[in-house]
Amino acid sequence: MRKRAEFQRMVERLRGECRRQGFELSPTAAEDIVSELVNNTARSLGMRKETVVRAHLGTVDVAALAADVVRADQAQRREVTDASPAVISLEDTGRLVASLAQAVRCVSLNHERLAQADRDKWDAIGVLDDASNGLTLVGEALEKHHVAPHAVNVLWNDESVVYARRALTQTIEKLRTGDWSFGHGAKLDAGVAERMTADLGILPRD
């Protein structure tokens, strides 16, 4: 499907319109967005995907689709801009690092299921990106930790707070819905989700 000329023309139209609206969309991301559009249209109309590509992609409002993509990117940027840094104890920082590592492991354990749909794949990539970015920034913050009279504190900047919050929130949701699993039964998944939720509460919400 992705190799068809109509599909690739739509990908280039979407990238061009995003560029016109001030956002550079990668070829891979554009292909996944168009693929998801095709899959959703095929399901709703009861058609084969190839038919949708051939007969319906040319009628898509590319400007509106690109606007949705740009709005999503702007929303993520605003989340970082609006976030607050946090001073978190070394012990609680350790808990959050462990939870972020578990989020990465959860994605790894569910990699076969995540390859089945574009949205699932991007959910997984989002968790990996957020968790890895969060861990990197926390690692940098640990180099500059502050020793108080009775504790060691770590300053999490606004970006690290957002990345950690997003990665944990998404993983918790997937575990609770059963979309992701550690493979040892619902009880263990629920327990991990509960611990992650407690760790999530350490981070500021705004």
mmCIF file of C-alpha atoms in Angstrom, residues 9-164:
data_model
loop_
_atom_site.group_PDB
_atom_site.id
_atom_site.type_symbol
_atom_site.label_atom_id
_atom_site.label_comp_id
_atom_site.label_asym_id
_atom_site.label_seq_id
_atom_site.Cartn_x
_atom_site.Cartn_y
_atom_site.Cartn_z
ATOM 1 C CA ARG A 9 1.701 11.678 -3.480
ATOM 2 C CA MET A 10 -0.481 12.116 -0.413
ATOM 3 C CA VAL A 11 2.573 11.851 1.844
ATOM 4 C CA GLU A 12 4.335 14.600 -0.094
ATOM 5 C CA ARG A 13 1.213 16.773 -0.126
ATOM 6 C CA LEU A 14 0.926 16.433 3.647
ATOM 7 C CA ARG A 15 4.603 17.222 4.211
ATOM 8 C CA GLY A 16 4.369 20.218 1.878
ATOM 9 C CA GLU A 17 1.284 21.584 3.640
ATOM 10 C CA CYS A 18 2.870 21.080 7.080
ATOM 11 C CA ARG A 19 5.926 22.946 5.824
ATOM 12 C CA ARG A 20 3.696 25.753 4.562
ATOM 13 C CA GLN A 21 2.167 25.950 8.053
ATOM 14 C CA GLY A 22 5.604 26.197 9.646
ATOM 15 C CA PHE A 23 6.239 22.591 10.721
ATOM 16 C CA GLU A 24 8.748 20.114 9.248
ATOM 17 C CA LEU A 25 7.132 16.655 9.234
ATOM 18 C CA SER A 26 9.475 13.712 8.721
ATOM 19 C CA PRO A 27 8.779 11.283 5.847
ATOM 20 C CA THR A 28 8.268 8.370 8.268
ATOM 21 C CA ALA A 29 5.801 10.290 10.421
ATOM 22 C CA ALA A 30 3.914 11.459 7.325
ATOM 23 C CA GLU A 31 3.650 7.890 6.009
ATOM 24 C CA ASP A 32 2.312 6.672 9.346
ATOM 25 C CA ILE A 33 -0.277 9.455 9.509
ATOM 26 C CA VAL A 34 -1.499 8.717 5.979
ATOM 27 C CA SER A 35 -1.491 4.969 6.715
ATOM 28 C CA GLU A 36 -3.634 5.493 9.810
ATOM 29 C CA LEU A 37 -6.006 7.670 7.786
ATOM 30 C CA VAL A 38 -6.326 4.914 5.172
ATOM 31 C CA ASN A 39 -6.887 2.212 7.800
ATOM 32 C CA ASN A 40 -9.575 4.222 9.599
ATOM 33 C CA THR A 41 -11.360 5.097 6.338
ATOM 34 C CA ALA A 42 -11.268 1.478 5.160
ATOM 35 C CA ARG A 43 -12.785 0.268 8.439
ATOM 36 C CA SER A 44 -15.512 2.908 8.526
ATOM 37 C CA LEU A 45 -16.531 2.419 4.863
ATOM 38 C CA GLY A 46 -16.007 -1.345 4.742
ATOM 39 C CA MET A 47 -13.554 -1.048 1.872
ATOM 40 C CA ARG A 48 -10.194 -2.563 1.053
ATOM 41 C CA LYS A 49 -7.278 -0.294 1.902
ATOM 42 C CA GLU A 50 -6.065 -0.364 -1.684
ATOM 43 C CA THR A 51 -9.449 0.975 -2.808
ATOM 44 C CA VAL A 52 -9.244 3.839 -0.330
ATOM 45 C CA VAL A 53 -5.757 4.713 -1.542
ATOM 46 C CA ARG A 54 -6.811 4.654 -5.177
ATOM 47 C CA ALA A 55 -10.189 6.346 -4.941
ATOM 48 C CA HIS A 56 -10.347 8.484 -1.776
ATOM 49 C CA LEU A 57 -6.937 9.931 -0.869
ATOM 50 C CA GLY A 58 -7.297 12.608 -3.521
ATOM 51 C CA THR A 59 -10.392 13.976 -1.754
ATOM 52 C CA VAL A 60 -8.746 14.444 1.660
ATOM 53 C CA ASP A 61 -8.575 18.003 3.036
ATOM 54 C CA VAL A 62 -4.788 18.132 3.342
ATOM 55 C CA ALA A 63 -4.766 21.611 4.866
ATOM 56 C CA ALA A 64 -7.046 20.471 7.712
ATOM 57 C CA LEU A 65 -5.025 17.297 8.266
ATOM 58 C CA ALA A 66 -1.799 19.290 8.414
ATOM 59 C CA ALA A 67 -3.402 21.744 10.825
ATOM 60 C CA ASP A 68 -4.202 18.850 13.163
ATOM 61 C CA VAL A 69 -0.580 17.709 13.011
ATOM 62 C CA VAL A 70 0.698 21.221 13.721
ATOM 63 C CA ARG A 71 -1.732 21.679 16.623
ATOM 64 C CA ALA A 72 -0.564 18.423 18.184
ATOM 65 C CA ASP A 73 3.062 19.548 17.953
ATOM 66 C CA GLN A 74 2.221 22.957 19.416
ATOM 67 C CA ALA A 75 0.327 21.328 22.284
ATOM 68 C CA GLN A 76 3.400 19.266 23.188
ATOM 69 C CA ARG A 77 5.582 22.363 23.072
ATOM 70 C CA ARG A 78 3.145 24.294 25.277
ATOM 71 C CA GLU A 79 3.191 21.460 27.802
ATOM 72 C CA VAL A 80 6.930 21.938 28.248
ATOM 73 C CA THR A 81 6.612 25.746 28.324
ATOM 74 C CA ASP A 82 3.877 25.611 30.975
ATOM 75 C CA ALA A 83 5.598 22.994 33.138
ATOM 76 C CA SER A 84 7.254 23.831 36.441
ATOM 77 C CA PRO A 85 10.660 22.568 37.563
ATOM 78 C CA ALA A 86 10.699 20.501 40.735
ATOM 79 C CA VAL A 87 13.083 19.907 43.604
ATOM 80 C CA ILE A 88 12.850 16.177 44.328
ATOM 81 C CA SER A 89 14.706 14.181 46.944
ATOM 82 C CA LEU A 90 17.376 11.730 45.870
ATOM 83 C CA GLU A 91 15.222 8.842 47.157
ATOM 84 C CA ASP A 92 12.179 9.941 45.144
ATOM 85 C CA THR A 93 14.384 10.568 42.119
ATOM 86 C CA GLY A 94 15.497 6.946 42.405
ATOM 87 C CA ARG A 95 11.872 5.801 42.458
ATOM 88 C CA LEU A 96 11.074 7.811 39.331
ATOM 89 C CA VAL A 97 14.153 6.553 37.498
ATOM 90 C CA ALA A 98 13.096 2.974 38.302
ATOM 91 C CA SER A 99 9.556 3.650 37.027
ATOM 92 C CA LEU A 100 10.846 5.161 33.790
ATOM 93 C CA ALA A 101 13.067 2.129 33.291
ATOM 94 C CA GLN A 102 10.020 -0.109 33.802
ATOM 95 C CA ALA A 103 8.129 1.900 31.180
ATOM 96 C CA VAL A 104 10.923 1.235 28.678
ATOM 97 C CA ARG A 105 10.928 -2.456 29.592
ATOM 98 C CA CYS A 106 7.150 -2.612 29.154
ATOM 99 C CA VAL A 107 7.464 -1.291 25.600
ATOM 100 C CA SER A 108 10.211 -3.828 24.899
ATOM 101 C CA LEU A 109 8.129 -6.749 26.183
ATOM 102 C CA ASN A 110 5.173 -5.752 23.994
ATOM 103 C CA HIS A 111 7.081 -5.016 20.782
ATOM 104 C CA GLU A 112 5.251 -7.626 18.672
ATOM 105 C CA ARG A 113 1.806 -6.269 19.531
ATOM 106 C CA LEU A 114 2.987 -2.697 18.987
ATOM 107 C CA ALA A 115 3.896 -3.435 15.376
ATOM 108 C CA GLN A 116 0.304 -4.320 14.481
ATOM 109 C CA ALA A 117 -1.028 -0.777 14.071
ATOM 110 C CA ASP A 118 0.438 2.647 13.356
ATOM 111 C CA ARG A 119 -1.180 4.279 16.390
ATOM 112 C CA ASP A 120 0.158 1.552 18.701
ATOM 113 C CA LYS A 121 3.601 1.997 17.211
ATOM 114 C CA TRP A 122 3.589 5.737 17.758
ATOM 115 C CA ASP A 123 2.281 5.321 21.310
ATOM 116 C CA ALA A 124 5.237 3.037 22.009
ATOM 117 C CA ILE A 125 7.736 5.346 20.326
ATOM 118 C CA GLY A 126 6.314 8.231 22.353
ATOM 119 C CA VAL A 127 6.912 6.378 25.615
ATOM 120 C CA LEU A 128 10.459 5.425 24.563
ATOM 121 C CA ASP A 129 11.271 8.987 23.522
ATOM 122 C CA ASP A 130 9.792 10.551 26.652
ATOM 123 C CA ALA A 131 11.347 8.018 29.019
ATOM 124 C CA SER A 132 14.788 8.203 27.424
ATOM 125 C CA ASN A 133 14.727 12.009 27.281
ATOM 126 C CA GLY A 134 13.578 12.142 30.900
ATOM 127 C CA LEU A 135 16.288 9.743 32.050
ATOM 128 C CA THR A 136 18.950 11.690 30.164
ATOM 129 C CA LEU A 137 17.921 14.978 31.759
ATOM 130 C CA VAL A 138 17.689 13.426 35.216
ATOM 131 C CA GLY A 139 21.177 12.002 34.741
ATOM 132 C CA GLU A 140 22.427 15.525 34.004
ATOM 133 C CA ALA A 141 20.549 16.867 37.029
ATOM 134 C CA LEU A 142 22.131 14.265 39.296
ATOM 135 C CA GLU A 143 25.543 15.696 38.425
ATOM 136 C CA LYS A 144 24.365 18.991 39.966
ATOM 137 C CA HIS A 145 22.482 17.660 43.007
ATOM 138 C CA HIS A 146 22.140 19.875 46.057
ATOM 139 C CA VAL A 147 23.151 18.655 49.514
ATOM 140 C CA ALA A 148 20.831 20.117 52.148
ATOM 141 C CA PRO A 149 21.455 19.768 55.915
ATOM 142 C CA HIS A 150 19.379 16.607 56.191
ATOM 143 C CA ALA A 151 18.860 15.440 52.606
ATOM 144 C CA VAL A 152 20.156 15.344 49.056
ATOM 145 C CA ASN A 153 17.866 17.041 46.537
ATOM 146 C CA VAL A 154 17.809 16.961 42.742
ATOM 147 C CA LEU A 155 16.496 19.817 40.590
ATOM 148 C CA TRP A 156 14.339 18.432 37.772
ATOM 149 C CA ASN A 157 13.933 21.034 35.048
ATOM 150 C CA ASP A 158 10.614 21.619 33.277
ATOM 151 C CA GLU A 159 11.452 19.332 30.336
ATOM 152 C CA SER A 160 12.407 16.381 32.520
ATOM 153 C CA VAL A 161 9.163 16.754 34.490
ATOM 154 C CA VAL A 162 7.085 16.713 31.288
ATOM 155 C CA TYR A 163 8.921 13.778 29.703
ATOM 156 C CA ALA A 164 8.682 11.663 32.842
#
